[in-house]
């Protein structure tokens, strides 16, 4: 099926100039509908377990072993397993980024421009709950969405901040093993999906984005430890924001080298000559340069909609040369709970949650309420920073009682809830729970984790045979 999506004429002229003979195939691809994808949450279940539960016919994404293409008729955004955080709906090309960043369990990883959380949730899954993931988003409203998505994902070792890259660079120089800059960009690669991106596009916008990207990358570079990896990604085709930005970065940061990406299927090479595009720019063409670094730009990677089943994306892996050891950060100090607080927490925890109570807890008080967080073992001190989540939010202490957070239920794995109400997938009760209705259930009074197929969906509180609904109002089905 082909459709007209009103592409900016100047954009088309630029792409015709850049792609030459390939342009007609590219244009034909842009008039086809976009492909949707999902990525399985391996923090909660294996890919094989997910496929046994999944009702849609899926096709693997070649560059991500947990990613799948959805058929056009899918209903994946209104399905209970989505509310249980068993998968994330993510544009397929974007799944290449965390695959290439390849974070490892136990590392310190920073996702600097993280909302709404596609790549952050992918990074969290690859880190398997070990180490520290700092997910940062400068826009406060978007940071709140990021926090919610990481909570649904059940990422227990993630912190969510809303800071400028510069403030983080001052606070934690050379502290991270890996840093991802998934930069704000002109979004040409999302033109098939986003009318907004088409509407806001102009050459001036492209130029403005390139300047901003350079500033963000400068700050990001300072955060990477010697020997660590900085990944830069955009969802645009514009050379000024891709090869151009990376070229300027390499010139101003001689301690970074471009690293060859893993040879994933579907990945194309970047184009060194495009670093100096449009040709009116002052730089000389790379062929005339004595510097072999320009040729190294072929180690950047591109995904194209006419060559793969996905949208446009660009990725560069920049390795900081080794030398000095990683700089340490000040660790988060755990709070001393009062005996009253500890008793309230234990009274809830022991009969309800089948995990030992985390040892390192942080209590943040405001007024009569205190939020209780579990701190990752290696968590940094975030005092003085805008931290939406300094750790895994367990719940709130209020007037001597502990009220569990949605994030606690969604962070529990399949067998970690002692008090549960198990509902089968496809049952009317699941839909009723997600709509916010109470459910009849026999058993002891108290908090219960409502589960679908054994996977937590949220909290309920049983009183005399009826489970009162505590599913967050903002997430309820209509
Ligand atoms: N990584 C996200 C994901 O996978 O879901 C998408 C990130 S989006 C491409 C870029 C983000 O950068 C936006 O959320 C935007 O608010 C943020 N941003 C905008 N200006 C910024 C700046 N000056 N510094 C850092 N981040 C910025």
Coordinates of C-alpha atoms and ligand atoms in Angstrom, one line a residue:
X1 CA 0.0 0.0 0.0
X2 CA 1.5 3.4 -0.9
X3 CA 0.3 6.7 0.6
X4 CA 1.3 10.3 0.4
X5 CA 2.7 11.8 3.6
X6 CA 3.5 15.4 2.5
X7 CA 7.3 15.4 2.8
X8 CA 9.0 18.9 2.8
X9 CA 10.2 19.7 -0.7
X10 CA 13.7 20.9 0.4
X11 CA 14.2 17.6 2.3
X12 CA 13.3 15.7 -0.9
X13 CA 15.8 17.8 -2.9
X14 CA 18.5 17.2 -0.4
X15 CA 17.9 13.5 -0.3
X16 CA 17.9 13.3 -4.1
X17 CA 21.2 15.0 -4.1
X18 CA 22.7 12.7 -1.5
X19 CA 21.3 9.4 -2.6
X20 CA 21.4 9.9 -6.4
X21 CA 20.5 6.6 -8.1
X22 CA 19.2 5.2 -4.8
X23 CA 16.7 8.0 -4.3
X24 CA 13.6 6.5 -6.1
X25 CA 13.8 3.3 -4.0
X26 CA 14.2 5.5 -0.8
X27 CA 11.2 7.6 -1.8
X28 CA 9.1 4.5 -2.6
X29 CA 9.9 3.2 0.9
X30 CA 8.8 6.5 2.5
X31 CA 5.4 6.1 1.0
X32 CA 4.9 2.7 2.5
X33 CA 3.4 2.5 6.1
X34 CA 5.9 2.2 9.0
X35 CA 6.5 -1.2 10.6
X36 CA 5.8 -1.5 14.3
X37 CA 8.0 -3.5 16.7
X38 CA 8.1 -4.9 20.2
X39 CA 11.0 -5.9 22.4
X40 CA 10.7 -8.6 25.0
X41 CA 11.4 -7.8 28.7
X42 CA 14.0 -10.4 29.5
X43 CA 14.1 -9.1 33.1
X44 CA 10.7 -10.8 33.5
X45 CA 10.7 -13.8 31.1
X46 CA 12.6 -15.4 28.3
X47 CA 11.9 -14.8 24.6
X48 CA 10.6 -18.5 24.3
X49 CA 8.3 -18.0 27.3
X50 CA 7.0 -14.7 25.7
X51 CA 6.4 -16.3 22.3
X52 CA 4.3 -19.1 24.0
X53 CA 2.0 -16.3 25.4
X54 CA 2.0 -13.9 22.5
X55 CA -1.1 -14.0 20.3
X56 CA 0.4 -12.2 17.2
X57 CA 2.5 -13.6 14.4
X58 CA 5.9 -12.1 15.0
X59 CA 8.9 -11.8 12.7
X60 CA 12.4 -11.4 14.3
X61 CA 14.2 -8.1 14.1
X62 CA 17.5 -9.1 12.5
X63 CA 19.7 -6.7 14.7
X64 CA 18.1 -7.4 18.1
X65 CA 17.6 -10.9 19.5
X66 CA 14.8 -9.8 21.7
X67 CA 13.0 -7.6 19.1
X68 CA 10.1 -8.6 16.8
X69 CA 8.1 -7.0 14.0
X70 CA 4.4 -6.9 14.6
X71 CA 1.8 -7.5 12.0
X72 CA -0.3 -4.5 10.9
X73 CA -3.4 -5.7 12.7
X74 CA -1.8 -6.1 16.2
X75 CA -3.4 -4.9 19.4
X76 CA -0.2 -4.8 21.4
X77 CA -0.8 -1.4 23.0
X78 CA -4.0 -2.6 24.6
X79 CA -3.1 -6.0 25.8
X80 CA -2.7 -7.0 29.5
X81 CA 0.9 -8.4 29.0
X82 CA 1.9 -4.8 28.0
X83 CA 0.5 -3.5 31.3
X84 CA 2.5 -6.2 33.0
X85 CA 5.7 -4.8 31.4
X86 CA 6.5 -8.0 29.4
X87 CA 7.4 -6.0 26.3
X88 CA 8.0 -2.5 25.1
X89 CA 6.6 -1.1 21.9
X90 CA 9.6 0.2 20.0
X91 CA 10.4 1.2 16.5
X92 CA 12.6 -1.7 15.1
X93 CA 15.6 0.4 13.9
X94 CA 16.0 2.0 17.3
X95 CA 16.6 -1.4 18.8
X96 CA 20.1 -1.5 17.1
X97 CA 21.4 1.2 19.5
X98 CA 21.4 -0.6 22.8
X99 CA 22.5 -3.8 21.0
X100 CA 25.6 -1.9 19.7
X101 CA 26.2 -0.1 23.0
X102 CA 26.3 -3.6 24.5
X103 CA 26.1 -2.7 28.2
X104 CA 27.2 -5.5 30.6
X105 CA 25.8 -6.5 34.0
X106 CA 27.7 -4.7 36.8
X107 CA 28.7 -1.7 34.8
X108 CA 27.9 2.0 35.4
X109 CA 25.8 3.2 32.4
X110 CA 24.3 6.6 31.6
X111 CA 21.5 7.2 29.2
X112 CA 21.8 11.0 28.9
X113 CA 18.7 11.8 26.7
X114 CA 16.5 8.9 27.8
X115 CA 12.7 9.7 27.6
X116 CA 10.4 8.1 26.9
X117 CA 12.7 5.1 27.6
X118 CA 12.9 2.8 24.6
X119 CA 16.7 2.5 24.8
X120 CA 16.8 2.8 28.6
X121 CA 14.5 -0.2 29.0
X122 CA 16.6 -2.1 26.5
X123 CA 19.8 -1.2 28.4
X124 CA 18.2 -2.2 31.7
X125 CA 17.4 -5.7 30.3
X126 CA 20.9 -6.2 29.0
X127 CA 22.3 -5.3 32.4
X128 CA 20.1 -7.9 34.1
X129 CA 19.6 -5.9 37.3
X130 CA 23.3 -5.7 38.0
X131 CA 25.3 -2.5 38.2
X132 CA 23.8 1.0 37.9
X133 CA 21.7 2.6 35.1
X134 CA 21.3 6.4 35.3
X135 CA 18.5 7.4 33.0
X136 CA 18.4 11.1 32.5
X137 CA 15.9 13.4 30.7
X138 CA 16.3 17.1 30.8
X139 CA 12.6 17.9 30.2
X140 CA 10.8 17.3 33.6
X141 CA 7.4 16.2 32.0
X142 CA 9.2 13.7 29.8
X143 CA 11.3 12.5 32.7
X144 CA 8.1 11.6 34.6
X145 CA 7.1 9.4 31.6
X146 CA 10.6 7.9 31.6
X147 CA 10.2 7.0 35.3
X148 CA 6.8 5.4 34.7
X149 CA 8.1 3.3 31.7
X150 CA 11.2 2.1 33.7
X151 CA 8.9 1.2 36.6
X152 CA 6.5 -0.8 34.4
X153 CA 9.7 -2.5 32.9
X154 CA 10.7 -3.5 36.5
X155 CA 14.2 -2.0 36.3
X156 CA 15.3 -2.3 39.9
X157 CA 18.8 -0.9 39.4
X158 CA 17.8 2.3 37.5
X159 CA 17.9 5.9 38.8
X160 CA 15.9 8.6 37.0
X161 CA 17.2 12.1 36.9
X162 CA 16.1 15.3 35.1
X163 CA 19.4 17.3 34.7
X164 CA 21.3 19.1 32.0
X165 CA 24.2 17.2 30.5
X166 CA 26.6 19.9 31.8
X167 CA 25.5 19.5 35.4
X168 CA 26.0 15.7 35.2
X169 CA 29.4 16.2 33.6
X170 CA 30.5 18.5 36.5
X171 CA 29.2 16.0 39.1
X172 CA 30.5 12.7 37.6
X173 CA 33.5 13.3 35.4
X174 CA 35.0 10.1 33.9
X175 CA 32.6 8.0 36.0
X176 CA 30.7 5.9 33.5
X177 CA 31.7 2.7 31.6
X178 CA 29.2 3.5 28.8
X179 CA 27.2 6.7 28.0
X180 CA 24.5 6.9 25.4
X181 CA 23.5 10.2 23.7
X182 CA 20.3 9.5 21.8
X183 CA 20.2 13.1 20.7
X184 CA 17.3 15.4 20.0
X185 CA 17.3 15.7 16.2
X186 CA 15.4 16.8 13.2
X187 CA 13.6 13.4 13.1
X188 CA 13.7 12.8 9.3
X189 CA 14.0 9.1 10.0
X190 CA 10.6 9.2 11.7
X191 CA 8.8 11.1 8.8
X192 CA 6.7 8.0 8.0
X193 CA 5.5 7.9 11.6
X194 CA 5.4 11.5 12.7
X195 CA 3.4 14.3 11.2
X196 CA 5.0 16.6 13.8
X197 CA 8.5 15.8 12.6
X198 CA 7.5 16.6 9.0
X199 CA 5.8 19.8 10.1
X200 CA 8.7 21.2 12.2
X201 CA 11.4 20.3 9.6
X202 CA 13.5 23.0 8.0
X203 CA 17.1 23.4 7.0
X204 CA 17.5 25.9 9.8
X205 CA 16.1 23.3 12.3
X206 CA 18.7 20.8 11.0
X207 CA 21.5 23.3 11.6
X208 CA 20.2 24.2 15.0
X209 CA 20.0 20.5 16.0
X210 CA 23.6 19.9 14.9
X211 CA 24.8 22.7 17.2
X212 CA 22.9 21.4 20.1
X213 CA 24.1 17.9 19.5
X214 CA 27.7 19.1 19.6
X215 CA 27.1 20.7 23.0
X216 CA 25.5 17.6 24.4
X217 CA 28.3 15.4 23.1
X218 CA 30.9 17.7 24.6
X219 CA 29.3 17.2 28.0
X220 CA 28.8 13.5 27.4
X221 CA 32.5 13.0 26.6
X222 CA 33.5 14.2 30.0
X223 CA 31.3 11.6 31.6
X224 CA 33.0 8.6 30.0
X225 CA 35.8 6.9 31.8
X226 CA 39.1 6.3 30.0
X227 CA 38.6 3.1 28.0
X228 CA 34.8 3.6 28.2
X229 CA 32.4 3.9 25.3
X230 CA 30.3 6.8 24.1
X231 CA 27.4 5.9 21.7
X232 CA 25.9 8.7 19.7
X233 CA 22.5 8.1 17.9
X234 CA 20.0 10.1 15.9
X235 CA 16.8 9.2 14.0
X236 CA 17.6 11.5 11.1
X237 CA 19.2 11.2 7.7
X238 CA 20.7 14.7 7.8
X239 CA 24.5 14.4 7.3
X240 CA 25.1 17.6 9.3
X241 CA 23.6 15.9 12.4
X242 CA 25.4 12.6 11.8
X243 CA 28.7 12.2 10.1
X244 CA 29.2 16.0 10.4
X245 CA 28.7 16.1 14.2
X246 CA 30.9 13.0 14.7
X247 CA 33.7 14.5 12.5
X248 CA 33.7 17.8 14.6
X249 CA 33.6 15.7 17.8
X250 CA 36.7 13.7 16.7
X251 CA 38.6 16.9 15.9
X252 CA 37.9 18.5 19.3
X253 CA 38.4 15.2 21.2
X254 CA 41.6 13.5 20.1
X255 CA 41.3 11.0 23.0
X256 CA 38.3 9.3 21.3
X257 CA 38.4 6.9 18.3
X258 CA 35.5 5.6 16.2
X259 CA 35.0 1.9 16.9
X260 CA 33.8 -0.6 14.4
X261 CA 30.3 -1.6 15.3
X262 CA 29.3 -5.3 15.6
X263 CA 28.4 -6.6 12.2
X264 CA 24.7 -6.7 12.6
X265 CA 22.5 -7.6 9.7
X266 CA 20.7 -4.6 8.3
X267 CA 23.4 -2.1 9.3
X268 CA 24.9 0.0 6.6
X269 CA 28.1 2.0 6.8
X270 CA 28.1 5.8 7.4
X271 CA 29.4 7.9 4.5
X272 CA 32.7 9.8 5.2
X273 CA 32.1 12.3 2.4
X274 CA 28.8 13.4 4.0
X275 CA 30.7 14.9 6.9
X276 CA 31.4 17.8 4.6
X277 CA 27.9 18.2 3.2
X278 CA 26.4 20.5 1.9
X279 CA 29.4 21.2 -0.4
X280 CA 29.3 24.9 0.3
X281 CA 30.8 24.4 3.7
X282 CA 34.3 25.5 4.2
X283 CA 35.9 22.1 5.0
X284 CA 37.8 20.4 2.2
X285 CA 36.6 17.0 1.0
X286 CA 37.9 14.0 3.0
X287 CA 39.8 12.6 0.0
X288 CA 42.0 15.7 0.1
X289 CA 42.6 15.4 3.8
X290 CA 45.8 13.9 5.1
X291 CA 43.9 12.8 8.2
X292 CA 42.8 9.2 8.0
X293 CA 40.3 10.0 10.7
X294 CA 37.8 11.2 8.1
X295 CA 37.9 7.8 6.4
X296 CA 37.2 6.3 9.8
X297 CA 33.7 7.8 9.6
X298 CA 32.8 4.7 7.6
X299 CA 32.8 3.0 11.0
X300 CA 29.6 4.9 11.8
X301 CA 26.4 3.0 11.1
X302 CA 23.1 3.8 9.3
X303 CA 19.8 2.0 9.0
X304 CA 17.7 2.9 6.0
X305 CA 14.0 2.4 5.4
X306 CA 14.5 1.2 1.8
X307 CA 17.1 -1.4 2.9
X308 CA 15.6 -2.7 6.1
X309 CA 12.2 -3.1 7.8
X310 CA 12.5 -0.1 10.0
X311 CA 12.9 3.7 10.0
X312 CA 16.0 5.8 9.5
X313 CA 18.7 5.7 12.2
X314 CA 22.4 6.6 12.7
X315 CA 24.8 5.3 15.3
X316 CA 28.5 6.1 16.1
X317 CA 30.5 4.3 18.8
X318 CA 33.3 6.5 20.2
X319 CA 35.8 4.7 22.4
X320 CA 37.8 6.9 24.9
X321 CA 41.5 5.9 24.9
X322 CA 42.6 4.0 28.0
X323 CA 45.0 5.5 30.5
X324 CA 43.8 6.7 33.9
X325 CA 41.5 4.6 36.0
X326 CA 37.7 5.3 36.3
X327 CA 37.0 8.2 38.7
X328 CA 35.0 7.1 41.7
X329 CA 31.8 8.7 42.7
X330 CA 30.4 9.4 46.2
X331 CA 28.1 6.5 47.0
X332 CA 24.5 7.0 48.1
X333 CA 24.3 6.7 51.9
X334 CA 21.5 4.5 53.1
X335 CA 19.0 6.0 55.6
X336 CA 18.7 4.9 59.2
X337 CA 15.0 4.0 59.6
X338 CA 13.4 4.7 62.9
X339 CA 12.1 1.6 64.8
X340 CA 8.5 2.7 64.0
X341 CA 9.3 3.0 60.3
X342 CA 11.1 -0.4 60.2
X343 CA 8.2 -2.1 62.0
X344 CA 5.6 -0.7 59.5
X345 CA 7.7 -1.8 56.6
X346 CA 8.3 -5.3 58.0
X347 CA 4.6 -5.7 58.8
X348 CA 3.8 -5.2 55.2
X349 CA 6.8 -6.9 53.6
X350 CA 7.1 -10.2 55.4
X351 CA 3.7 -11.7 54.6
X352 CA 3.5 -10.1 51.1
X353 CA 6.8 -10.1 49.3
X354 CA 8.9 -13.2 48.8
X355 CA 12.2 -11.3 48.6
X356 CA 14.4 -10.3 51.5
X357 CA 13.8 -6.6 52.3
X358 CA 16.6 -4.8 50.5
X359 CA 19.4 -3.9 52.8
X360 CA 20.2 -0.4 51.6
X361 CA 17.1 1.8 51.9
X362 CA 16.7 5.5 51.3
X363 CA 13.9 7.5 52.9
X364 CA 12.9 10.8 51.4
X365 CA 10.4 12.8 53.5
X366 CA 8.1 15.6 52.6
X367 CA 5.5 16.7 55.1
X368 CA 3.8 13.7 56.7
X369 CA 4.9 11.2 54.1
X370 CA 8.2 9.5 53.4
X371 CA 9.0 7.6 50.2
X372 CA 11.1 4.5 50.6
X373 CA 13.6 3.5 47.9
X374 CA 15.8 0.4 47.6
X375 CA 19.3 1.6 46.6
X376 CA 21.3 -0.3 44.0
X377 CA 24.5 -1.6 45.6
X378 CA 26.7 0.8 43.6
X379 CA 24.2 3.7 43.5
X380 CA 25.7 7.2 43.5
X381 CA 24.7 10.0 45.9
X382 CA 22.2 12.2 44.0
X383 CA 21.8 14.9 46.6
X384 CA 21.7 18.4 44.9
X385 CA 20.5 16.9 41.6
X386 CA 16.9 16.7 40.3
X387 CA 16.3 13.0 41.0
X388 CA 12.8 11.7 40.3
X389 CA 13.9 8.2 41.4
X390 CA 17.2 7.7 43.4
X391 CA 16.4 4.0 43.4
X392 CA 13.6 1.4 43.1
X393 CA 10.5 3.0 44.7
X394 CA 9.1 0.6 47.2
X395 CA 6.3 2.7 48.7
X396 CA 5.3 5.4 51.1
X397 CA 5.3 5.5 54.9
X398 CA 2.3 7.5 56.1
X399 CA 1.1 7.7 59.7
X400 CA 2.8 4.5 60.8
X401 CA 1.7 2.5 57.8
X402 CA 3.4 1.4 54.6
X403 CA 1.6 1.8 51.3
X404 CA 3.3 -0.1 48.5
X405 CA 4.1 1.6 45.2
X406 CA 3.1 0.4 41.8
X407 CA 6.8 0.3 41.0
X408 CA 7.3 -2.3 43.7
X409 CA 4.6 -4.7 42.2
X410 CA 6.0 -4.2 38.7
X411 CA 9.5 -4.8 39.9
X412 CA 8.7 -8.2 41.3
X413 CA 9.4 -11.2 39.2
X414 CA 7.0 -14.1 38.6
X415 CA 7.4 -15.9 41.9
X416 CA 8.3 -13.1 44.2
X417 CA 4.8 -12.2 45.4
X418 CA 3.6 -14.2 48.4
X419 CA 0.1 -12.8 48.5
X420 CA -1.4 -12.8 45.0
X421 CA -4.6 -12.9 43.0
X422 CA -3.8 -14.9 39.9
X423 CA -5.9 -14.1 36.9
X424 CA -5.7 -16.0 33.5
X425 CA -4.9 -14.0 30.4
X426 CA -8.0 -13.4 28.4
X427 CA -10.3 -13.5 31.5
X428 CA -12.8 -10.8 32.0
X429 CA -11.3 -10.2 35.5
X430 CA -8.1 -9.0 34.0
X431 CA -9.9 -6.3 32.0
X432 CA -12.0 -5.4 35.0
X433 CA -8.8 -5.0 37.2
X434 CA -7.2 -2.8 34.5
X435 CA -10.3 -0.7 34.3
X436 CA -10.1 0.0 38.1
X437 CA -12.9 -2.3 39.3
X438 CA -12.9 -4.3 42.5
X439 CA -12.7 -8.1 42.3
X440 CA -14.2 -10.8 44.6
X441 CA -11.5 -13.1 46.0
X442 CA -11.3 -15.3 49.1
X443 CA -8.4 -15.3 51.4
X444 CA -6.8 -13.3 54.2
X445 CA -7.3 -9.6 54.4
X446 CA -4.4 -7.4 53.3
X447 CA -2.4 -6.4 50.3
X448 CA -2.3 -8.7 47.3
X449 CA -0.3 -8.5 44.0
X450 CA -2.8 -9.0 41.2
X451 CA -1.1 -11.1 38.5
X452 CA -1.8 -12.1 34.9
X453 CA -0.3 -15.5 34.1
X454 CA 1.7 -15.1 37.2
X455 CA 3.2 -11.7 36.2
X456 CA 2.4 -8.7 38.5
X457 CA 0.0 -6.1 37.2
X458 CA -0.5 -4.0 40.3
X459 CA -1.8 -3.9 43.9
X460 CA -5.1 -4.7 45.4
X461 CA -6.2 -4.8 49.0
X462 CA -8.5 -7.6 50.1
X463 CA -11.1 -6.8 52.8
X464 CA -13.8 -9.4 53.6
X465 CA -13.6 -11.3 50.3
X466 CA -13.3 -8.3 48.0
X467 CA -10.1 -6.9 46.5
X468 CA -10.2 -3.2 46.4
X469 CA -8.5 -1.9 43.2
X470 CA -5.2 0.0 43.7
X471 CA -4.2 0.1 40.0
X472 CA -3.0 3.6 39.3
X473 CA -5.8 5.9 38.0
X474 CA -3.6 7.3 35.3
X475 CA -2.9 3.9 33.8
X476 CA -6.4 2.5 33.9
X477 CA -8.1 1.2 30.8
X478 CA -11.1 3.3 29.6
Ligands
LIG1 N1 16.3 7.7 24.0 C1 14.9 7.9 24.0 C2 14.2 6.6 23.7 O1 14.8 5.7 23.2 O2 13.0 6.5 24.1 C3 14.6 9.0 22.9 C4 15.3 10.3 23.2 S1 14.8 11.6 22.1 C5 15.5 11.1 20.6 C6 15.9 12.9 22.6 C7 15.6 13.4 24.0 O3 16.6 14.4 24.3 C8 14.2 14.1 24.2 O4 13.5 13.4 25.2 C9 14.5 15.5 24.6 O5 13.7 16.1 25.6 C10 16.0 15.4 25.1 N2 16.7 16.7 25.0 C11 16.3 17.9 24.4 N3 17.2 18.8 24.5 C12 18.2 18.3 25.2 C13 19.4 18.8 25.7 N4 19.8 20.1 25.4 N5 20.2 18.0 26.4 C14 19.8 16.8 26.7 N6 18.7 16.2 26.2 C15 17.9 17.0 25.5

